[in-house]
Coordinates of C-alpha atoms and ligand atoms in Angstrom, one line a residue:
M1 CA -49.6 -44.8 -29.5
L2 CA -49.2 -47.9 -31.5
R3 CA -45.7 -49.1 -30.5
G4 CA -43.3 -50.5 -33.0
L5 CA -42.5 -54.2 -32.5
N6 CA -38.7 -54.1 -32.5
M7 CA -36.4 -55.8 -30.1
D8 CA -35.5 -53.8 -27.0
R9 CA -31.7 -53.5 -27.4
Q10 CA -29.8 -50.7 -25.9
L11 CA -27.2 -48.7 -27.9
L12 CA -24.0 -49.5 -26.0
I13 CA -20.3 -48.9 -26.7
S14 CA -19.6 -52.5 -25.7
S15 CA -21.6 -53.6 -28.7
L16 CA -19.0 -51.9 -31.0
I17 CA -16.0 -53.8 -29.6
E18 CA -18.0 -57.0 -29.3
Y19 CA -18.8 -56.8 -33.0
A20 CA -15.2 -56.0 -34.0
G21 CA -13.9 -58.8 -31.7
R22 CA -16.3 -61.4 -33.3
N23 CA -15.6 -60.5 -36.9
H24 CA -12.2 -58.8 -37.2
S25 CA -9.6 -61.1 -35.7
N26 CA -7.7 -60.5 -39.0
T27 CA -8.0 -56.8 -38.9
E28 CA -4.9 -55.1 -37.5
V29 CA -4.6 -52.4 -34.9
V30 CA -1.0 -51.1 -35.2
A31 CA 0.2 -48.8 -32.4
T32 CA 3.4 -47.1 -31.5
D33 CA 3.8 -46.6 -27.7
S34 CA 5.8 -43.8 -26.0
T35 CA 9.0 -46.0 -26.0
G36 CA 8.8 -46.0 -29.8
R37 CA 7.9 -49.7 -29.8
V38 CA 5.5 -50.8 -32.6
H39 CA 2.8 -53.1 -31.3
R40 CA 0.7 -55.2 -33.8
T41 CA -2.6 -56.5 -32.5
N42 CA -6.1 -57.0 -33.9
W43 CA -9.7 -56.3 -32.9
T44 CA -10.2 -59.7 -31.2
Q45 CA -7.3 -59.0 -28.9
V46 CA -8.3 -55.5 -28.2
H47 CA -11.7 -56.8 -27.2
R48 CA -10.1 -59.4 -24.9
R49 CA -7.8 -57.0 -23.3
A50 CA -10.6 -54.4 -22.8
Q51 CA -12.4 -57.2 -20.8
Q52 CA -9.3 -57.5 -18.7
V53 CA -9.3 -53.8 -18.1
S54 CA -13.0 -54.0 -17.0
G55 CA -12.2 -56.9 -14.7
A56 CA -9.3 -55.0 -13.1
L57 CA -11.4 -51.9 -12.7
R58 CA -14.1 -53.8 -10.9
A59 CA -11.5 -55.4 -8.7
S60 CA -10.3 -51.9 -7.9
G61 CA -13.7 -50.9 -6.7
I62 CA -14.8 -48.9 -9.8
K63 CA -18.6 -48.8 -10.1
Q64 CA -21.1 -47.6 -12.7
G65 CA -21.0 -43.8 -13.0
D66 CA -17.5 -43.4 -11.4
R67 CA -15.2 -41.2 -13.5
V68 CA -11.9 -42.7 -14.6
G69 CA -9.3 -40.4 -16.2
T70 CA -6.8 -41.1 -19.0
I71 CA -3.7 -39.0 -19.8
G72 CA -2.4 -40.8 -22.8
W73 CA -1.2 -40.8 -26.4
N74 CA -2.9 -42.6 -29.3
D75 CA -1.9 -46.2 -28.7
H76 CA -3.3 -49.7 -28.2
R77 CA -3.5 -49.4 -24.4
H78 CA -5.4 -46.2 -24.5
L79 CA -7.8 -47.9 -27.0
E80 CA -8.3 -50.9 -24.6
V81 CA -9.0 -48.5 -21.8
Y82 CA -11.6 -46.7 -23.9
Y83 CA -13.6 -49.9 -24.1
G84 CA -12.7 -51.3 -20.7
I85 CA -13.9 -48.2 -18.8
T86 CA -17.1 -47.7 -20.7
G87 CA -17.9 -51.4 -20.8
I88 CA -18.8 -51.6 -17.1
G89 CA -20.6 -48.2 -17.1
S90 CA -17.9 -46.1 -15.6
V91 CA -17.1 -42.9 -17.4
L92 CA -14.1 -42.4 -19.7
H93 CA -12.7 -39.0 -18.8
T94 CA -10.0 -38.2 -21.4
V95 CA -7.6 -35.4 -20.1
N96 CA -5.6 -33.2 -22.5
P97 CA -2.0 -33.4 -21.3
R98 CA -1.1 -30.2 -23.2
L99 CA -3.1 -28.1 -20.7
R100 CA -1.3 -26.4 -17.9
E101 CA -0.8 -28.6 -14.8
E102 CA -3.1 -26.5 -12.7
Q103 CA -5.8 -26.8 -15.4
I104 CA -5.3 -30.6 -15.4
A105 CA -5.7 -30.7 -11.6
W106 CA -8.8 -28.5 -11.8
I107 CA -10.4 -30.8 -14.4
I108 CA -9.6 -34.0 -12.5
N109 CA -10.9 -32.6 -9.3
H110 CA -14.1 -31.3 -11.0
A111 CA -14.7 -34.7 -12.5
E112 CA -13.7 -36.4 -9.2
D113 CA -11.8 -39.1 -11.1
Q114 CA -11.3 -42.2 -8.9
L115 CA -8.4 -43.7 -10.9
V116 CA -6.3 -42.3 -13.7
F117 CA -4.5 -44.1 -16.5
V118 CA -1.3 -42.2 -17.3
D119 CA 1.3 -42.6 -19.9
P120 CA 4.9 -42.7 -18.6
D121 CA 5.6 -39.5 -20.6
F122 CA 3.1 -37.7 -18.3
L123 CA 4.2 -39.2 -15.0
S124 CA 5.8 -35.9 -13.9
V125 CA 2.4 -34.2 -14.4
A126 CA 0.8 -36.8 -12.2
E127 CA 3.6 -36.4 -9.6
T128 CA 3.0 -32.6 -9.5
I129 CA -0.8 -32.7 -9.3
A130 CA -1.2 -35.9 -7.1
P131 CA -1.2 -34.0 -3.7
E132 CA -4.1 -31.9 -4.9
T133 CA -6.1 -34.5 -6.7
V134 CA -7.4 -36.3 -3.7
S135 CA -10.2 -38.3 -5.3
V136 CA -7.6 -40.3 -7.3
R137 CA -7.0 -43.6 -5.5
S138 CA -4.5 -45.1 -8.0
W139 CA -2.5 -44.1 -11.0
I140 CA -2.2 -46.9 -13.6
V141 CA 0.9 -46.3 -15.6
L142 CA 0.3 -47.4 -19.2
A143 CA 3.5 -49.5 -19.5
D144 CA 5.0 -52.9 -18.6
E145 CA 6.5 -51.5 -15.4
V146 CA 6.4 -48.4 -13.4
P147 CA 9.4 -46.1 -13.9
E148 CA 11.1 -44.4 -11.0
T149 CA 8.4 -42.2 -9.5
S150 CA 7.5 -40.3 -6.3
L151 CA 3.9 -41.4 -6.8
R152 CA 2.9 -43.7 -3.9
N153 CA -0.1 -45.3 -5.5
A154 CA 1.2 -46.1 -9.0
V155 CA 0.7 -49.5 -10.6
A156 CA 2.0 -50.8 -14.0
Y157 CA -0.9 -51.4 -16.4
E158 CA 0.4 -54.8 -17.7
E159 CA 0.8 -56.1 -14.1
W160 CA -2.6 -54.7 -13.1
I161 CA -4.6 -56.4 -15.9
K162 CA -2.7 -59.7 -15.5
D163 CA -3.4 -59.8 -11.8
N164 CA -7.2 -59.7 -12.2
S165 CA -9.6 -61.9 -14.1
P166 CA -11.3 -60.5 -17.1
I167 CA -15.0 -59.7 -17.1
E168 CA -16.7 -62.3 -19.3
E169 CA -19.9 -60.4 -20.2
W170 CA -20.3 -56.6 -20.1
P171 CA -23.5 -55.6 -18.3
I172 CA -26.5 -54.4 -20.2
L173 CA -26.6 -50.7 -19.2
D174 CA -29.3 -48.2 -19.9
E175 CA -28.2 -46.5 -23.2
W176 CA -28.7 -43.1 -21.5
S177 CA -25.9 -43.9 -18.9
A178 CA -23.0 -41.6 -19.0
A179 CA -20.1 -43.0 -21.1
T180 CA -17.5 -40.3 -21.8
L181 CA -16.5 -36.9 -20.3
C182 CA -14.3 -34.4 -22.1
Y183 CA -13.7 -30.8 -21.1
T184 CA -13.8 -27.9 -23.5
S185 CA -10.6 -26.0 -24.0
G186 CA -11.8 -23.2 -21.8
T187 CA -10.1 -20.2 -23.4
T188 CA -12.5 -18.0 -21.4
G189 CA -13.4 -19.1 -17.9
N190 CA -13.1 -22.6 -16.6
P191 CA -13.4 -25.6 -18.9
K192 CA -16.8 -27.2 -19.2
G193 CA -17.4 -30.9 -19.0
V194 CA -19.2 -32.5 -21.9
M195 CA -20.7 -35.8 -20.9
Q196 CA -21.9 -38.1 -23.6
S197 CA -24.2 -41.1 -23.1
H198 CA -23.7 -44.5 -24.7
R199 CA -26.6 -43.8 -27.0
S200 CA -25.0 -40.5 -28.1
I201 CA -21.7 -42.2 -28.8
V202 CA -23.3 -45.0 -30.8
L203 CA -25.4 -42.6 -32.8
Q204 CA -22.5 -40.2 -33.6
T205 CA -20.3 -43.2 -34.5
W206 CA -23.0 -44.3 -37.0
A207 CA -23.0 -40.8 -38.5
T208 CA -19.2 -40.9 -38.7
C209 CA -19.4 -44.2 -40.7
T210 CA -22.0 -42.9 -43.2
G211 CA -20.8 -41.9 -46.7
D212 CA -21.6 -38.3 -46.0
G213 CA -19.8 -38.4 -42.6
H214 CA -16.3 -39.8 -42.6
D215 CA -17.3 -42.8 -44.6
V216 CA -15.4 -45.1 -42.3
N217 CA -15.6 -48.7 -43.6
S218 CA -13.9 -52.1 -43.4
S219 CA -11.8 -51.6 -46.6
Q220 CA -9.9 -48.8 -44.9
S221 CA -6.6 -48.4 -43.1
I222 CA -7.1 -45.4 -40.9
L223 CA -4.3 -43.3 -39.3
L224 CA -5.7 -41.5 -36.2
A225 CA -4.0 -38.1 -36.3
V226 CA -6.5 -36.6 -33.9
P227 CA -5.5 -37.1 -30.3
M228 CA -7.6 -39.6 -28.4
F229 CA -7.7 -37.0 -25.6
H230 CA -9.5 -34.5 -27.8
V231 CA -13.2 -35.2 -28.4
N232 CA -12.7 -39.0 -28.3
G233 CA -10.5 -38.7 -31.4
W234 CA -13.5 -37.5 -33.3
A235 CA -15.2 -40.8 -32.6
I236 CA -12.9 -42.6 -34.9
P237 CA -11.7 -45.2 -32.3
F238 CA -15.4 -46.2 -32.0
A239 CA -16.1 -45.9 -35.8
A240 CA -13.1 -48.1 -36.7
A241 CA -14.6 -50.9 -34.4
M242 CA -18.1 -50.4 -35.8
A243 CA -16.7 -50.7 -39.3
G244 CA -14.0 -53.2 -38.6
A245 CA -11.4 -51.0 -40.2
K246 CA -7.6 -51.3 -39.8
L247 CA -6.5 -48.7 -37.2
V248 CA -3.1 -47.1 -37.0
L249 CA -2.3 -45.3 -33.7
P250 CA 0.8 -43.2 -34.2
G251 CA 1.8 -42.6 -30.5
P252 CA 3.6 -39.4 -29.5
D253 CA 5.6 -38.7 -32.6
M254 CA 3.3 -36.6 -34.7
S255 CA 6.2 -35.2 -36.8
P256 CA 5.5 -35.1 -40.6
E257 CA 8.3 -37.6 -41.2
S258 CA 6.6 -40.1 -38.8
I259 CA 3.1 -39.6 -40.2
V260 CA 4.3 -40.0 -43.8
R261 CA 6.3 -43.1 -42.9
Q262 CA 3.3 -44.7 -41.2
I263 CA 1.0 -43.8 -44.1
Q264 CA 3.5 -45.6 -46.4
E265 CA 4.2 -48.6 -44.3
E266 CA 0.6 -49.3 -43.2
N267 CA -1.0 -48.5 -46.6
V268 CA -3.2 -45.8 -44.9
T269 CA -6.2 -44.8 -47.0
F270 CA -7.9 -42.3 -44.7
S271 CA -6.8 -40.0 -41.9
A272 CA -8.2 -37.2 -39.9
G273 CA -6.7 -34.3 -38.1
V274 CA -6.3 -30.5 -37.7
P275 CA -5.0 -28.3 -40.5
T276 CA -1.6 -27.6 -38.8
I277 CA -0.7 -31.3 -39.1
W278 CA -1.5 -31.5 -42.8
L279 CA 0.2 -28.2 -43.6
S280 CA 3.4 -29.7 -42.1
V281 CA 2.9 -33.0 -43.9
V282 CA 2.5 -31.2 -47.2
Q283 CA 5.6 -29.1 -46.6
H284 CA 7.5 -32.3 -45.9
L285 CA 6.2 -34.1 -49.0
Q286 CA 7.2 -31.2 -51.1
E287 CA 10.7 -30.8 -49.6
S288 CA 11.5 -34.6 -49.5
G289 CA 9.8 -35.6 -52.8
A290 CA 8.1 -38.4 -51.0
D291 CA 4.6 -39.6 -52.0
V292 CA 1.6 -41.2 -50.2
P293 CA 0.0 -43.2 -53.0
S294 CA -2.3 -45.3 -50.7
L295 CA -3.9 -42.2 -49.1
N296 CA -7.1 -41.1 -50.9
R297 CA -9.0 -39.0 -48.3
L298 CA -8.5 -36.8 -45.3
A299 CA -11.0 -35.3 -42.9
V300 CA -9.6 -31.9 -41.9
G301 CA -11.2 -29.7 -39.2
G302 CA -11.0 -28.3 -35.7
S303 CA -10.0 -25.0 -37.3
A304 CA -10.3 -23.6 -40.8
A305 CA -8.5 -25.5 -43.5
P306 CA -7.0 -23.1 -46.0
R307 CA -7.9 -23.5 -49.7
S308 CA -4.3 -23.9 -50.7
L309 CA -4.0 -27.1 -48.6
M310 CA -6.9 -28.6 -50.6
D311 CA -5.4 -27.5 -53.9
T312 CA -2.0 -29.1 -53.1
L313 CA -3.3 -32.3 -51.7
E314 CA -5.7 -32.9 -54.5
D315 CA -3.8 -31.6 -57.5
D316 CA -0.4 -33.0 -56.5
Y317 CA -1.2 -36.1 -54.4
E318 CA -4.8 -37.1 -55.4
V319 CA -6.0 -36.8 -51.8
F320 CA -9.6 -35.6 -51.4
V321 CA -10.1 -33.3 -48.4
S322 CA -13.4 -33.4 -46.6
H323 CA -13.5 -30.2 -44.6
V324 CA -15.4 -30.8 -41.3
W325 CA -16.6 -28.6 -38.5
G326 CA -17.4 -29.8 -35.0
M327 CA -17.0 -29.0 -31.4
T328 CA -16.3 -30.9 -28.1
E329 CA -20.1 -30.4 -27.5
M330 CA -21.1 -32.6 -30.5
T331 CA -18.0 -34.1 -32.1
Q332 CA -18.9 -33.8 -35.8
G333 CA -21.5 -31.4 -37.0
S334 CA -20.7 -31.2 -40.7
A335 CA -18.7 -32.9 -43.4
G336 CA -17.5 -32.0 -46.9
R337 CA -18.5 -34.9 -49.1
F338 CA -19.8 -33.5 -52.5
T339 CA -23.5 -33.8 -53.5
H340 CA -24.3 -35.3 -56.8
K341 CA -24.8 -31.8 -58.2
V342 CA -21.4 -30.6 -57.0
V343 CA -19.6 -33.6 -58.4
G344 CA -20.7 -32.4 -61.9
L345 CA -19.3 -28.8 -61.4
D346 CA -16.0 -27.5 -62.6
R347 CA -12.8 -27.5 -60.5
E348 CA -13.2 -23.9 -59.2
E349 CA -16.8 -24.4 -58.2
K350 CA -15.9 -27.6 -56.4
R351 CA -13.0 -26.1 -54.5
Y352 CA -15.1 -23.1 -53.6
R353 CA -17.4 -25.5 -51.8
Q354 CA -14.6 -27.6 -50.4
A355 CA -13.1 -24.5 -48.7
M356 CA -16.4 -24.0 -46.8
A357 CA -16.6 -25.9 -43.4
G358 CA -18.7 -28.8 -44.8
R359 CA -22.4 -29.4 -45.1
E360 CA -24.9 -29.9 -42.2
L361 CA -24.7 -33.6 -41.3
Y362 CA -28.0 -35.5 -40.5
G363 CA -28.2 -35.7 -36.7
V364 CA -27.0 -32.2 -35.9
E365 CA -29.5 -29.5 -36.9
L366 CA -27.9 -26.2 -37.6
R367 CA -29.5 -22.7 -37.6
L368 CA -28.3 -19.1 -37.7
I369 CA -29.6 -16.2 -35.5
D370 CA -28.8 -12.5 -35.5
G371 CA -28.1 -10.3 -32.4
E372 CA -31.8 -10.0 -31.6
G373 CA -32.4 -13.8 -31.8
N374 CA -34.1 -13.7 -35.2
D375 CA -33.4 -16.4 -37.7
V376 CA -30.9 -15.5 -40.4
E377 CA -31.6 -16.6 -44.0
R378 CA -29.5 -19.4 -45.5
D379 CA -28.4 -17.2 -48.3
G380 CA -24.7 -18.0 -48.2
V381 CA -23.8 -14.4 -47.4
T382 CA -25.5 -13.1 -44.3
P383 CA -23.7 -14.0 -41.1
G384 CA -25.3 -15.0 -37.9
E385 CA -24.5 -17.0 -34.7
L386 CA -24.5 -20.7 -35.4
L387 CA -26.8 -22.8 -33.2
A388 CA -27.0 -26.5 -33.0
R389 CA -29.1 -29.3 -31.6
G390 CA -29.4 -33.0 -31.9
P391 CA -29.3 -36.3 -30.1
W392 CA -25.5 -36.1 -29.7
V393 CA -25.2 -32.4 -29.0
A394 CA -24.5 -31.6 -25.3
G395 CA -27.8 -30.4 -23.6
S396 CA -26.0 -29.0 -20.6
Y397 CA -22.6 -29.3 -18.9
F398 CA -21.4 -31.7 -16.1
G399 CA -21.8 -30.1 -12.7
L400 CA -22.5 -26.6 -14.1
E401 CA -25.6 -24.8 -12.9
D402 CA -25.0 -21.4 -14.5
D403 CA -25.2 -22.2 -18.2
S404 CA -25.3 -19.3 -20.7
T405 CA -24.3 -21.5 -23.6
H406 CA -27.7 -22.9 -24.2
I407 CA -30.9 -21.1 -25.1
S408 CA -34.4 -22.5 -24.5
E409 CA -37.0 -22.0 -27.2
P410 CA -40.6 -23.3 -27.3
D411 CA -39.5 -26.3 -29.3
G412 CA -36.5 -27.2 -27.2
V413 CA -32.9 -26.3 -26.3
W414 CA -30.3 -25.1 -28.7
L415 CA -26.5 -24.9 -28.2
R416 CA -24.9 -21.5 -28.9
T417 CA -21.7 -22.5 -30.7
G418 CA -20.0 -19.1 -30.3
D419 CA -19.2 -19.3 -34.1
V420 CA -20.3 -16.7 -36.5
A421 CA -21.1 -18.4 -39.8
T422 CA -23.0 -18.2 -43.1
M423 CA -25.1 -21.1 -44.5
D424 CA -26.4 -21.7 -47.9
S425 CA -29.5 -23.5 -49.2
E426 CA -27.6 -26.8 -49.6
G427 CA -26.5 -26.8 -45.9
Y428 CA -22.9 -25.6 -46.6
I429 CA -21.6 -23.6 -43.7
S430 CA -18.8 -21.1 -43.8
I431 CA -17.2 -20.2 -40.4
V432 CA -16.6 -16.4 -40.5
D433 CA -14.9 -16.5 -37.1
R434 CA -15.3 -17.2 -33.5
A435 CA -17.6 -14.5 -32.2
K436 CA -14.7 -13.2 -30.0
D437 CA -12.1 -13.2 -32.7
V438 CA -13.9 -11.4 -35.5
I439 CA -12.2 -8.1 -36.2
K440 CA -14.5 -5.1 -35.9
S441 CA -13.3 -2.3 -38.1
G442 CA -15.4 0.8 -38.4
G443 CA -18.5 -1.1 -37.3
E444 CA -18.0 -3.8 -40.0
W445 CA -16.7 -7.3 -39.5
I446 CA -13.5 -8.7 -40.9
S447 CA -13.0 -12.5 -40.8
S448 CA -9.6 -13.3 -39.3
I449 CA -10.0 -16.8 -40.7
E450 CA -10.4 -15.6 -44.3
L451 CA -7.3 -13.4 -44.0
E452 CA -5.3 -16.3 -42.6
N453 CA -6.4 -18.7 -45.3
A454 CA -5.5 -16.2 -48.0
A455 CA -2.1 -15.5 -46.3
V456 CA -1.2 -19.2 -46.1
G457 CA -1.4 -19.2 -49.9
A458 CA 1.2 -16.3 -50.2
P459 CA 4.8 -17.0 -51.3
G460 CA 7.0 -18.0 -48.4
V461 CA 4.3 -18.2 -45.7
A462 CA 4.2 -21.4 -43.7
E463 CA 1.5 -20.3 -41.2
A464 CA -0.4 -17.2 -40.5
A465 CA -2.6 -15.6 -37.8
A466 CA -4.7 -12.5 -38.0
V467 CA -5.8 -10.6 -34.9
G468 CA -7.7 -7.4 -34.3
L469 CA -5.8 -4.7 -32.4
P470 CA -7.1 -1.3 -31.2
H471 CA -6.9 1.4 -33.8
D472 CA -7.6 5.1 -33.2
R473 CA -9.7 5.7 -36.3
W474 CA -11.3 2.3 -37.0
G475 CA -11.7 0.8 -33.5
E476 CA -9.8 -2.3 -34.6
R477 CA -7.7 -3.2 -37.5
P478 CA -6.1 -6.5 -38.6
L479 CA -2.5 -7.3 -37.8
L480 CA -1.1 -10.3 -39.8
L481 CA 1.5 -12.5 -38.2
V482 CA 3.4 -14.9 -40.4
V483 CA 5.8 -17.8 -39.8
L484 CA 8.0 -17.8 -42.8
E485 CA 9.2 -21.0 -44.6
H486 CA 12.8 -22.0 -44.1
D487 CA 15.3 -19.4 -45.5
K488 CA 12.6 -17.0 -46.6
E489 CA 12.7 -13.2 -45.9
L490 CA 9.7 -11.1 -45.0
N491 CA 8.2 -9.2 -47.9
P492 CA 5.0 -7.5 -46.6
E493 CA 4.1 -6.0 -50.0
E494 CA 4.3 -9.4 -51.8
I495 CA 2.2 -11.0 -49.1
L496 CA -0.5 -8.3 -49.2
E497 CA -0.5 -8.4 -53.0
S498 CA -1.2 -12.1 -52.8
I499 CA -4.0 -11.7 -50.3
K500 CA -5.7 -8.9 -52.3
P501 CA -7.7 -10.9 -54.8
H502 CA -9.3 -13.0 -52.1
V503 CA -10.7 -10.3 -49.7
A504 CA -12.3 -6.9 -49.8
S505 CA -9.7 -4.2 -50.1
W506 CA -10.6 -2.6 -46.7
W507 CA -9.9 -6.0 -45.1
L508 CA -6.2 -5.9 -46.0
P509 CA -4.0 -6.0 -42.8
N510 CA -2.4 -2.7 -41.8
D511 CA 0.8 -4.4 -40.9
V512 CA 2.5 -7.8 -41.5
V513 CA 5.0 -9.0 -38.9
A514 CA 7.2 -12.2 -39.1
V515 CA 7.2 -14.3 -35.9
E516 CA 9.2 -17.4 -35.0
E517 CA 6.1 -19.3 -34.1
I518 CA 2.4 -18.9 -33.6
P519 CA 1.1 -20.0 -30.2
H520 CA -1.5 -22.8 -30.2
T521 CA -4.0 -23.9 -27.6
G522 CA -3.9 -27.4 -26.1
T523 CA -6.2 -28.5 -28.9
G524 CA -4.1 -27.1 -31.7
K525 CA -6.0 -23.9 -32.5
I526 CA -4.3 -20.6 -32.9
D527 CA -4.3 -18.9 -29.5
K528 CA -5.5 -15.5 -30.4
K529 CA -5.9 -14.5 -26.7
V530 CA -2.1 -15.0 -26.2
L531 CA -1.3 -13.1 -29.5
R532 CA -3.5 -10.2 -28.6
E533 CA -1.7 -10.0 -25.3
Q534 CA 1.8 -10.3 -26.9
F535 CA 1.0 -7.5 -29.3
S536 CA -1.0 -5.3 -27.0
D537 CA 1.7 -2.5 -27.2
F538 CA 2.0 -2.7 -31.0
S539 CA 2.2 0.6 -32.8
W540 CA 0.7 0.7 -36.3
S541 CA 2.9 1.9 -39.1
N542 CA -0.2 3.5 -40.8
Ligands
AMP1 P1 -13.3 -27.7 -29.8 O1 -14.4 -27.8 -29.0 O2 -12.0 -27.5 -29.1 O3 -13.2 -28.8 -30.8 O4 -13.4 -26.4 -30.7 C1 -14.6 -26.2 -31.5 C2 -14.4 -24.9 -32.3 O5 -13.4 -25.1 -33.3 C3 -15.6 -24.5 -33.1 O6 -16.6 -23.9 -32.4 C4 -15.0 -23.6 -34.2 O7 -14.7 -22.3 -33.7 C5 -13.6 -24.3 -34.4 N1 -13.7 -25.1 -35.6 C6 -13.9 -26.5 -35.7 N2 -13.9 -26.9 -37.0 C7 -13.7 -25.8 -37.8 C8 -13.6 -25.5 -39.2 N3 -13.7 -26.5 -40.1 N4 -13.4 -24.2 -39.6 C9 -13.3 -23.2 -38.7 N5 -13.4 -23.4 -37.3 C10 -13.6 -24.7 -36.9

């Protein structure tokens, strides 16, 4: 081999914050903490304080490869900790506080976290699980001082970083060193740990910054509406540093009022989050008459974004929606930026593509297979199981021997995503359903996602969920559950009429039931398992 003659520089997370620190002392990072206090800082200060975190971690005996947990909101301290932990080669293990306490304890024990940063809001969780999580030597409370607590080994973050000298230079690590650990939601079986290397994070961050990714750049003010405990906030905390973009971290209050206010006050141009958040923001904008003139683009994903959301945001507020698909195992796998050809098409054609779950993004190779493992054509109509591979796709899980989620082929390993999808020749994917949520009626498949998307466009419907329930004649039939808008009454015929033009007639739900709320998982997805249990005794009206 004739070797290329480039410099041997490792792809490290520390290089991102060093870059931002050098060049963006005038670029703001605005954060609201759990007391509601707004904290204005900049990338140079975030860099400096991350070095303080690293110094204090070293003084606490944290070594390369040790796992360090965080249970926090989106705020400046959590951001400093992201860089402080990874800078010295220890592993940032973000824990989802919305999980049940026993799941949190299970995850921390599995990861063997040595130290955990915890927001005061989650102190009671820490108190409950502390007796079981024996690997945790200290709990660093993300605050000025430690509130009243039964935790014996709790220290206040601000005291802890002040008492130790900052690290002056981060070590040059091997780019393959573990950097982050995030567990999958684990709706079936135990959660699985996805461990990303420095190399993987830097590469996926680059992809996030590309024009066809999230197009993160220095002219933007970004509101991070994705929790930093979920898939590293879709890599945006890293991308904002790589680009030197203004970053707005909203803290615990994710109400539509708070989001809209912060978009207005901080001149936010771009934001990212799950559809539920944007559905509530749109409803608030419509009811209050407020506007968000600075906002020009949203990345929406994590679950299917309904077409009606795109129509309203674009037609009424001039906000372009890039529909993205991804997973904990790879962060982002697609994005919805239009190709040159699509830009020239009419509104309907564009929206049709926008409602799909984005286009294959360079770096994550996608492929469909049928039940026998044969490749399915990219014809835009034939569904298959979606497989993925690439330099930032998880190749295996942390500490898990028995791995049925990957398949080995002669040319390498592929990740089975568990999603049933179609793909077209331009790389657009449409997620038909999670393999376990697809409704099997008379041997044919009904997409619960398509029914939900159509139902959300029906008059009076704020949110919808479709689940397959046992049916004597057809095996399974769809039941539609709807949360109604304020003061609206249930009118099943009107809702079904409104769905009719969007789906095959035999897909129409047999019954429509109004519910107070639809249960969501810790990562904001509709919890179909809970719904199927809740309605297990349901009797069909037809
Ligand atoms: P998680 O690992 O918790 O982020 O969940 C990943 C799963 O979320 C994927 O396998 C999909 O089932 C679902 N998902 C993510 N983005 C989308 C999307 N745009 N449309 C439909 N489902 C999505």
